[in-house]
Amino acid sequence: MNLITLDPYNNDHKNMVDQSSKRNIFKNFMSISSICSKEEYEQIKDKKNEISECILRVENNEIKNYCVFSGTKDNRLIQMGIENLLDGDFLEKSMDYAFKNLNAHTITIFSDGDNSNLEKKGFESLGKENGITTYVKEKEMNIEIEKVR
Protein backbone atom coordinates (compact mmCIF):
# COMPACT_ATOMS: atom_id res chain seq x y z
CA MET A 1 0.00 0.00 0.00
CA ASN A 2 1.49 3.33 -1.09
CA LEU A 3 0.46 6.18 1.22
CA ILE A 4 1.31 9.81 0.57
CA THR A 5 0.53 13.06 2.32
CA LEU A 6 -1.07 15.37 -0.21
CA ASP A 7 1.34 18.20 -1.00
CA PRO A 8 -0.15 21.13 -2.95
CA TYR A 9 3.34 22.09 -4.17
CA ASN A 10 4.22 18.68 -5.61
CA ASN A 11 3.62 18.51 -9.38
CA ASP A 12 3.09 14.73 -9.31
CA HIS A 13 0.38 15.20 -6.69
CA LYS A 14 -1.21 17.99 -8.74
CA ASN A 15 -1.31 15.75 -11.82
CA MET A 16 -2.82 12.87 -9.84
CA VAL A 17 -5.54 15.11 -8.43
CA ASP A 18 -6.26 16.67 -11.84
CA GLN A 19 -6.74 13.20 -13.35
CA SER A 20 -8.92 12.01 -10.47
CA SER A 21 -12.71 11.94 -10.59
CA LYS A 22 -12.48 13.15 -6.96
CA ARG A 23 -10.58 16.35 -7.83
CA ASN A 24 -13.27 18.64 -6.35
CA ILE A 25 -12.68 17.08 -2.93
CA PHE A 26 -9.05 18.19 -3.01
CA LYS A 27 -9.71 21.67 -4.43
CA ASN A 28 -9.18 23.48 -1.10
CA PHE A 29 -5.95 21.61 -0.36
CA MET A 30 -4.51 22.34 -3.77
CA SER A 31 -5.55 26.00 -4.00
CA ILE A 32 -3.09 27.14 -1.32
CA SER A 33 -0.21 26.85 -3.80
CA SER A 34 -1.64 29.75 -5.80
CA ILE A 35 -1.89 31.95 -2.70
CA CYS A 36 1.53 31.68 -1.07
CA SER A 37 4.97 30.15 -1.47
CA LYS A 38 5.82 26.74 -0.04
CA GLU A 39 8.00 28.38 2.62
CA GLU A 40 5.17 30.69 3.70
CA TYR A 41 2.78 27.75 3.72
CA GLU A 42 5.07 25.70 5.98
CA GLN A 43 5.48 28.62 8.40
CA ILE A 44 1.71 29.21 8.55
CA LYS A 45 1.06 25.49 8.98
CA ASP A 46 3.49 25.29 11.91
CA LYS A 47 2.06 28.36 13.68
CA LYS A 48 -1.67 28.02 13.17
CA ASN A 49 -3.89 26.06 15.56
CA GLU A 50 -6.02 24.49 12.83
CA ILE A 51 -5.18 21.16 11.26
CA SER A 52 -6.15 20.48 7.67
CA GLU A 53 -4.35 17.61 5.96
CA CYS A 54 -5.03 14.75 3.61
CA ILE A 55 -3.41 11.39 2.97
CA LEU A 56 -3.94 9.27 -0.11
CA ARG A 57 -3.73 5.57 -0.90
CA VAL A 58 -2.25 5.45 -4.38
CA GLU A 59 -1.85 2.58 -6.83
CA ASN A 60 -0.34 3.09 -10.31
CA ASN A 61 -0.53 6.88 -9.87
CA GLU A 62 -4.28 6.63 -9.23
CA ILE A 63 -6.01 7.72 -6.01
CA LYS A 64 -7.75 4.64 -4.57
CA ASN A 65 -8.76 6.03 -1.17
CA TYR A 66 -8.24 9.18 0.84
CA CYS A 67 -8.58 10.53 4.36
CA VAL A 68 -9.17 14.19 5.14
CA PHE A 69 -8.17 15.36 8.62
CA SER A 70 -9.50 18.52 10.22
CA GLY A 71 -9.24 19.71 13.79
CA THR A 72 -7.26 21.82 16.20
CA LYS A 73 -3.89 21.35 17.85
CA ASP A 74 -4.85 22.79 21.24
CA ASN A 75 -7.62 20.31 22.07
CA ARG A 76 -6.09 17.45 20.01
CA LEU A 77 -9.45 16.55 18.50
CA ILE A 78 -9.32 15.36 14.87
CA GLN A 79 -12.26 14.66 12.60
CA MET A 80 -11.47 12.11 9.91
CA GLY A 81 -13.33 11.77 6.63
CA ILE A 82 -12.48 8.57 4.74
CA GLU A 83 -13.93 7.75 1.35
CA ASN A 84 -14.06 3.96 1.87
CA LEU A 85 -14.36 2.96 5.52
CA LEU A 86 -14.38 -0.73 4.58
CA ASP A 87 -10.70 -0.48 3.53
CA GLY A 88 -9.47 -1.74 6.93
CA ASP A 89 -5.75 -1.35 6.26
CA PHE A 90 -6.19 2.24 5.13
CA LEU A 91 -8.45 3.00 8.11
CA GLU A 92 -5.73 1.65 10.42
CA LYS A 93 -3.01 3.73 8.69
CA SER A 94 -5.24 6.83 8.87
CA MET A 95 -5.79 6.33 12.61
CA ASP A 96 -2.03 5.91 13.13
CA TYR A 97 -1.39 9.09 11.14
CA ALA A 98 -3.88 11.05 13.28
CA PHE A 99 -2.49 9.79 16.59
CA LYS A 100 1.22 9.86 15.72
CA ASN A 101 1.71 12.59 13.11
CA LEU A 102 -1.07 14.98 14.15
CA ASN A 103 -0.79 14.26 17.88
CA ALA A 104 -4.53 13.58 18.24
CA HIS A 105 -5.98 12.35 21.51
CA THR A 106 -9.51 11.90 20.10
CA ILE A 107 -10.69 10.96 16.61
CA THR A 108 -14.26 11.39 15.41
CA ILE A 109 -15.87 10.02 12.27
CA PHE A 110 -19.39 10.81 11.06
CA SER A 111 -20.99 8.16 8.86
CA ASP A 112 -24.31 7.45 7.21
CA GLY A 113 -23.64 3.81 6.32
CA ASP A 114 -22.93 0.44 7.89
CA ASN A 115 -19.62 0.80 9.66
CA SER A 116 -19.13 -2.27 11.77
CA ASN A 117 -15.49 -1.97 10.65
CA LEU A 118 -15.14 1.13 12.85
CA GLU A 119 -16.27 -0.72 15.95
CA LYS A 120 -13.85 -3.55 15.13
CA LYS A 121 -11.06 -0.94 15.16
CA GLY A 122 -12.07 0.28 18.63
CA PHE A 123 -14.38 3.17 17.75
CA GLU A 124 -17.40 3.71 20.00
CA SER A 125 -20.72 4.62 18.45
CA LEU A 126 -22.30 7.64 20.14
CA GLY A 127 -25.59 7.06 18.35
CA LYS A 128 -27.42 8.23 15.29
CA GLU A 129 -28.98 11.63 14.66
CA ASN A 130 -30.64 12.60 11.39
CA GLY A 131 -29.29 9.43 9.77
CA ILE A 132 -25.66 10.17 10.73
CA THR A 133 -23.81 8.04 13.28
CA THR A 134 -21.00 9.60 15.31
CA TYR A 135 -18.01 7.39 16.14
CA VAL A 136 -15.24 8.29 18.59
CA LYS A 137 -11.90 6.70 19.43
CA GLU A 138 -9.56 7.87 22.17
CA LYS A 139 -5.81 7.46 22.05
CA GLU A 140 -4.66 4.58 24.20
CA MET A 141 -2.41 5.91 26.91
CA ASN A 142 0.12 3.74 28.65
CA ILE A 143 0.37 5.26 32.08
CA GLU A 144 2.70 3.81 34.64
CA ILE A 145 1.86 4.52 38.24
CA GLU A 146 4.77 4.58 40.65
CA LYS A 147 4.29 3.06 44.03
CA VAL A 148 4.57 5.59 46.79
CA ARG A 149 6.70 4.39 49.69
Backbone as CSV, one residue per row, in Angstrom:
resi,resn,N_x,N_y,N_z,CA_x,CA_y,CA_z,C_x,C_y,C_z
1,MET,0.852,-1.178,0.000,0.000,0.000,0.000,0.891,1.233,0.000
2,ASN,0.717,2.102,-0.976,1.493,3.330,-1.091,0.676,4.486,-0.527
3,LEU,1.138,5.043,0.597,0.462,6.180,1.223,1.287,7.433,1.036
4,ILE,0.622,8.525,0.688,1.313,9.807,0.569,0.485,10.887,1.250
5,THR,1.191,11.867,1.792,0.529,13.057,2.321,0.400,14.032,1.164
6,LEU,-0.818,14.472,0.916,-1.068,15.368,-0.213,-0.303,16.667,-0.031
7,ASP,0.509,16.999,-1.013,1.339,18.199,-0.999,0.920,19.094,-2.163
8,PRO,0.335,20.259,-1.878,-0.148,21.131,-2.952,0.964,21.712,-3.826
9,TYR,2.220,21.555,-3.409,3.336,22.091,-4.169,4.052,21.020,-4.992
10,ASN,3.599,19.790,-4.900,4.216,18.684,-5.610,3.496,18.479,-6.947
11,ASN,4.232,18.619,-8.044,3.623,18.512,-9.377,3.022,17.133,-9.652
12,ASP,3.660,16.075,-9.142,3.092,14.732,-9.315,1.744,14.625,-8.608
13,HIS,1.642,15.216,-7.426,0.377,15.203,-6.692,-0.683,16.011,-7.436
14,LYS,-0.274,17.162,-7.964,-1.211,17.990,-8.736,-1.754,17.219,-9.930
15,ASN,-0.880,16.529,-10.646,-1.313,15.750,-11.815,-2.259,14.621,-11.419
16,MET,-1.948,13.951,-10.310,-2.815,12.870,-9.838,-4.210,13.386,-9.505
17,VAL,-4.254,14.514,-8.813,-5.538,15.113,-8.432,-6.300,15.563,-9.677
18,ASP,-5.604,16.197,-10.615,-6.256,16.665,-11.843,-6.876,15.518,-12.632
19,GLN,-6.248,14.351,-12.602,-6.745,13.199,-13.346,-7.789,12.397,-12.568
20,SER,-7.999,12.757,-11.318,-8.919,12.007,-10.473,-10.359,12.497,-10.642
21,SER,-11.299,11.564,-10.561,-12.711,11.939,-10.588,-13.105,12.630,-9.274
22,LYS,-12.224,12.562,-8.281,-12.482,13.152,-6.964,-11.823,14.526,-6.810
23,ARG,-11.385,15.122,-7.914,-10.583,16.352,-7.829,-11.258,17.486,-7.062
24,ASN,-12.585,17.571,-7.075,-13.270,18.643,-6.347,-13.088,18.525,-4.842
25,ILE,-12.902,17.308,-4.361,-12.683,17.082,-2.931,-11.368,17.714,-2.481
26,PHE,-10.387,17.710,-3.355,-9.051,18.191,-3.009,-8.820,19.655,-3.399
27,LYS,-9.831,20.297,-3.913,-9.709,21.667,-4.426,-9.132,22.625,-3.378
28,ASN,-9.655,22.573,-2.146,-9.176,23.476,-1.100,-7.723,23.213,-0.741
29,PHE,-7.336,21.945,-0.685,-5.952,21.613,-0.359,-4.997,22.128,-1.428
30,MET,-5.394,21.984,-2.671,-4.506,22.338,-3.769,-4.450,23.839,-4.039
31,SER,-5.490,24.569,-3.673,-5.553,26.001,-3.995,-4.536,26.843,-3.236
32,ILE,-4.036,26.360,-2.119,-3.087,27.138,-1.320,-1.820,27.470,-2.109
33,SER,-1.448,26.609,-3.045,-0.212,26.847,-3.797,-0.301,28.083,-4.686
34,SER,-1.499,28.533,-4.995,-1.645,29.749,-5.800,-1.712,31.002,-4.929
35,ILE,-1.750,30.813,-3.616,-1.893,31.952,-2.697,-0.570,32.357,-2.073
36,CYS,0.268,31.352,-1.734,1.534,31.685,-1.072,2.614,30.677,-1.473
37,SER,3.839,31.035,-1.154,4.968,30.153,-1.473,4.968,28.952,-0.527
38,LYS,5.722,27.934,-0.882,5.818,26.740,-0.042,6.400,27.089,1.328
39,GLU,7.380,27.976,1.356,8.000,28.379,2.616,6.981,29.087,3.509
40,GLU,6.212,29.993,2.930,5.173,30.686,3.696,4.127,29.703,4.211
41,TYR,3.754,28.762,3.355,2.776,27.745,3.722,3.258,26.921,4.912
42,GLU,4.522,26.500,4.892,5.075,25.696,5.984,5.105,26.491,7.289
43,GLN,5.454,27.779,7.204,5.480,28.620,8.403,4.075,28.790,8.975
44,ILE,3.106,29.039,8.122,1.713,29.207,8.551,1.210,27.905,9.172
45,LYS,1.504,26.804,8.521,1.061,25.487,8.981,1.613,25.175,10.376
46,ASP,2.881,25.540,10.611,3.492,25.292,11.913,2.893,26.166,13.016
47,LYS,2.522,27.399,12.674,2.063,28.357,13.680,0.567,28.307,13.958
48,LYS,-0.220,27.950,12.970,-1.670,28.016,13.173,-2.176,26.861,14.026
49,ASN,-3.296,27.067,14.686,-3.892,26.064,15.558,-4.692,25.015,14.771
50,GLU,-5.186,25.395,13.621,-6.022,24.493,12.832,-5.191,23.436,12.113
51,ILE,-5.790,22.264,12.001,-5.176,21.160,11.263,-6.058,20.871,10.059
52,SER,-5.447,20.818,8.899,-6.152,20.478,7.667,-5.167,19.744,6.761
53,GLU,-5.275,18.430,6.742,-4.353,17.612,5.957,-5.110,16.491,5.273
54,CYS,-4.420,15.843,4.354,-5.030,14.750,3.610,-3.954,13.731,3.268
55,ILE,-4.296,12.442,3.451,-3.414,11.388,2.970,-4.161,10.590,1.902
56,LEU,-3.375,10.007,1.013,-3.944,9.269,-0.111,-3.377,7.859,-0.154
57,ARG,-4.212,6.904,-0.546,-3.728,5.568,-0.904,-3.676,5.555,-2.420
58,VAL,-2.478,5.345,-2.947,-2.247,5.455,-4.382,-1.764,4.126,-4.944
59,GLU,-2.315,3.743,-6.081,-1.848,2.580,-6.832,-1.739,2.984,-8.294
60,ASN,-0.589,2.743,-8.901,-0.341,3.092,-10.307,-0.713,4.547,-10.611
61,ASN,-0.270,5.442,-9.747,-0.533,6.881,-9.871,-2.011,7.228,-9.902
62,GLU,-2.839,6.389,-9.299,-4.277,6.635,-9.226,-4.713,6.632,-7.762
63,ILE,-5.525,7.614,-7.381,-6.012,7.719,-6.011,-7.083,6.654,-5.797
64,LYS,-6.824,5.737,-4.865,-7.749,4.645,-4.566,-8.593,4.919,-3.324
65,ASN,-8.035,5.663,-2.384,-8.762,6.032,-1.173,-8.087,7.262,-0.596
66,TYR,-8.808,7.985,0.227,-8.237,9.182,0.843,-8.832,9.389,2.220
67,CYS,-8.101,10.127,3.041,-8.585,10.533,4.360,-8.266,12.006,4.546
68,VAL,-9.296,12.768,4.864,-9.166,14.190,5.141,-9.210,14.366,6.662
69,PHE,-8.243,15.093,7.194,-8.167,15.357,8.621,-8.443,16.835,8.864
70,SER,-9.303,17.132,9.813,-9.497,18.520,10.224,-9.669,18.544,11.732
71,GLY,-9.149,19.588,12.347,-9.244,19.705,13.792,-8.392,20.841,14.300
72,THR,-8.080,20.786,15.581,-7.262,21.823,16.201,-6.170,21.183,17.051
73,LYS,-5.031,21.858,17.103,-3.890,21.349,17.851,-4.102,21.466,19.357
74,ASP,-4.752,22.552,19.801,-4.845,22.785,21.241,-5.709,21.765,21.973
75,ASN,-6.800,21.312,21.377,-7.620,20.312,22.073,-7.381,18.892,21.564
76,ARG,-6.510,18.751,20.557,-6.088,17.454,20.014,-7.261,16.583,19.575
77,LEU,-8.281,17.232,19.031,-9.455,16.549,18.495,-9.386,16.614,16.973
78,ILE,-9.427,15.442,16.324,-9.325,15.360,14.871,-10.569,14.673,14.321
79,GLN,-11.170,15.298,13.335,-12.258,14.658,12.597,-11.655,14.059,11.335
80,MET,-11.972,12.793,11.091,-11.471,12.112,9.907,-12.631,11.859,8.948
81,GLY,-12.374,12.103,7.671,-13.330,11.766,6.629,-12.663,10.834,5.638
82,ILE,-13.091,9.575,5.612,-12.477,8.568,4.742,-13.481,8.163,3.681
83,GLU,-13.025,8.122,2.438,-13.934,7.754,1.354,-14.487,6.345,1.549
84,ASN,-13.624,5.352,1.753,-14.060,3.965,1.872,-13.670,3.433,3.243
85,LEU,-14.630,3.416,4.161,-14.362,2.955,5.522,-14.171,1.442,5.613
86,LEU,-14.534,0.725,4.564,-14.376,-0.727,4.576,-12.948,-1.156,4.246
87,ASP,-12.116,-0.223,3.805,-10.698,-0.480,3.532,-9.972,-0.471,4.883
88,GLY,-9.975,-1.640,5.562,-9.471,-1.740,6.928,-8.022,-1.341,7.101
89,ASP,-7.162,-1.717,6.153,-5.751,-1.346,6.260,-5.571,0.167,6.183
90,PHE,-6.301,0.790,5.271,-6.187,2.242,5.129,-6.773,2.952,6.353
91,LEU,-7.870,2.431,6.884,-8.450,2.996,8.109,-7.429,2.947,9.233
92,GLU,-6.756,1.814,9.381,-5.726,1.651,10.417,-4.581,2.653,10.215
93,LYS,-4.104,2.787,8.982,-3.014,3.733,8.689,-3.461,5.173,8.955
94,SER,-4.706,5.479,8.640,-5.236,6.831,8.873,-5.318,7.133,10.368
95,MET,-5.750,6.158,11.156,-5.787,6.330,12.608,-4.379,6.554,13.154
96,ASP,-3.425,5.743,12.702,-2.034,5.908,13.133,-1.513,7.300,12.786
97,TYR,-1.831,7.760,11.576,-1.387,9.092,11.143,-1.957,10.169,12.080
98,ALA,-3.246,10.057,12.402,-3.880,11.055,13.278,-3.248,11.057,14.667
99,PHE,-3.046,9.870,15.233,-2.492,9.793,16.586,-1.013,10.142,16.629
100,LYS,-0.241,9.671,15.671,1.219,9.855,15.724,1.685,11.148,15.061
101,ASN,1.221,11.426,13.851,1.709,12.595,13.113,0.996,13.884,13.506
102,LEU,-0.296,13.781,13.814,-1.073,14.982,14.146,-1.277,15.144,15.649
103,ASN,-0.751,14.206,16.423,-0.790,14.258,17.884,-2.217,14.309,18.443
104,ALA,-3.133,13.613,17.788,-4.530,13.584,18.241,-4.661,12.755,19.512
105,HIS,-5.595,13.162,20.360,-5.983,12.354,21.508,-7.355,11.734,21.260
106,THR,-8.169,12.396,20.418,-9.505,11.901,20.102,-9.747,12.032,18.609
107,ILE,-10.310,10.960,18.026,-10.687,10.956,16.612,-12.200,10.792,16.532
108,THR,-12.827,11.576,15.673,-14.260,11.390,15.406,-14.458,11.127,13.924
109,ILE,-15.460,10.298,13.642,-15.872,10.018,12.270,-17.391,10.059,12.241
110,PHE,-17.949,10.758,11.259,-19.390,10.808,11.056,-19.702,9.958,9.831
111,SER,-20.701,9.071,9.961,-20.991,8.159,8.863,-22.483,7.929,8.714
112,ASP,-22.903,7.737,7.473,-24.311,7.454,7.206,-24.542,6.023,6.740
113,GLY,-23.515,5.190,6.803,-23.638,3.806,6.322,-23.344,2.788,7.405
114,ASP,-23.289,1.534,6.996,-22.925,0.443,7.895,-21.428,0.503,8.122
115,ASN,-21.039,0.669,9.366,-19.621,0.801,9.658,-19.202,-0.065,10.824
116,SER,-19.554,-1.329,10.739,-19.128,-2.274,11.769,-17.606,-2.342,11.820
117,ASN,-16.950,-1.991,10.705,-15.489,-1.968,10.651,-14.915,-0.975,11.662
118,LEU,-15.609,0.134,11.884,-15.136,1.131,12.847,-15.138,0.556,14.257
119,GLU,-16.201,-0.144,14.606,-16.275,-0.722,15.947,-15.223,-1.809,16.128
120,LYS,-14.911,-2.543,15.061,-13.847,-3.552,15.131,-12.493,-2.909,15.397
121,LYS,-12.331,-1.664,14.963,-11.065,-0.937,15.157,-11.050,-0.146,16.462
122,GLY,-12.074,-0.350,17.315,-12.066,0.284,18.629,-12.840,1.582,18.729
123,PHE,-13.553,1.966,17.679,-14.379,3.166,17.750,-15.655,2.860,18.518
124,GLU,-16.147,3.838,19.264,-17.401,3.714,19.997,-18.463,4.526,19.276
125,SER,-19.607,3.918,19.073,-20.721,4.624,18.451,-21.420,5.469,19.510
126,LEU,-21.596,6.750,19.222,-22.304,7.636,20.145,-23.776,7.782,19.767
127,GLY,-24.185,7.038,18.749,-25.591,7.060,18.347,-25.797,7.774,17.033
128,LYS,-27.041,7.696,16.596,-27.424,8.230,15.290,-28.350,9.419,15.473
129,GLU,-28.108,10.457,14.684,-28.981,11.626,14.665,-29.119,12.078,13.221
130,ASN,-30.347,12.217,12.769,-30.643,12.605,11.391,-29.947,11.698,10.381
131,GLY,-29.871,10.406,10.687,-29.294,9.435,9.770,-27.775,9.356,9.785
132,ILE,-27.121,10.152,10.639,-25.658,10.168,10.728,-25.233,9.612,12.084
133,THR,-24.340,8.624,12.051,-23.805,8.040,13.282,-22.455,8.667,13.590
134,THR,-22.268,9.032,14.845,-21.000,9.600,15.307,-20.191,8.504,15.987
135,TYR,-18.937,8.360,15.550,-18.013,7.394,16.137,-16.842,8.148,16.745
136,VAL,-16.356,7.649,17.890,-15.244,8.289,18.589,-14.246,7.219,19.018
137,LYS,-12.973,7.573,18.918,-11.900,6.705,19.426,-10.899,7.586,20.159
138,GLU,-10.550,7.164,21.355,-9.562,7.868,22.166,-8.205,7.205,21.995
139,LYS,-7.165,8.003,22.093,-5.809,7.461,22.045,-5.579,6.605,23.280
140,GLU,-4.975,5.452,23.083,-4.662,4.576,24.204,-3.410,5.101,24.877
141,MET,-3.528,5.372,26.142,-2.409,5.908,26.908,-1.842,4.814,27.791
142,ASN,-0.554,4.664,27.756,0.124,3.736,28.655,0.678,4.542,29.814
143,ILE,-0.029,4.472,30.910,0.366,5.261,32.084,0.909,4.313,33.140
144,GLU,2.100,4.606,33.579,2.696,3.813,34.638,2.546,4.573,35.941
145,ILE,2.044,3.889,36.920,1.864,4.518,38.237,2.961,4.007,39.156
146,GLU,3.701,4.958,39.709,4.774,4.581,40.647,4.175,4.319,42.009
147,LYS,4.730,3.332,42.675,4.293,3.058,44.034,4.914,4.096,44.956
148,VAL,4.088,4.615,45.821,4.572,5.590,46.788,4.994,4.839,48.047
149,ARG,6.195,5.086,48.497,6.698,4.387,49.689,6.629,5.280,50.864
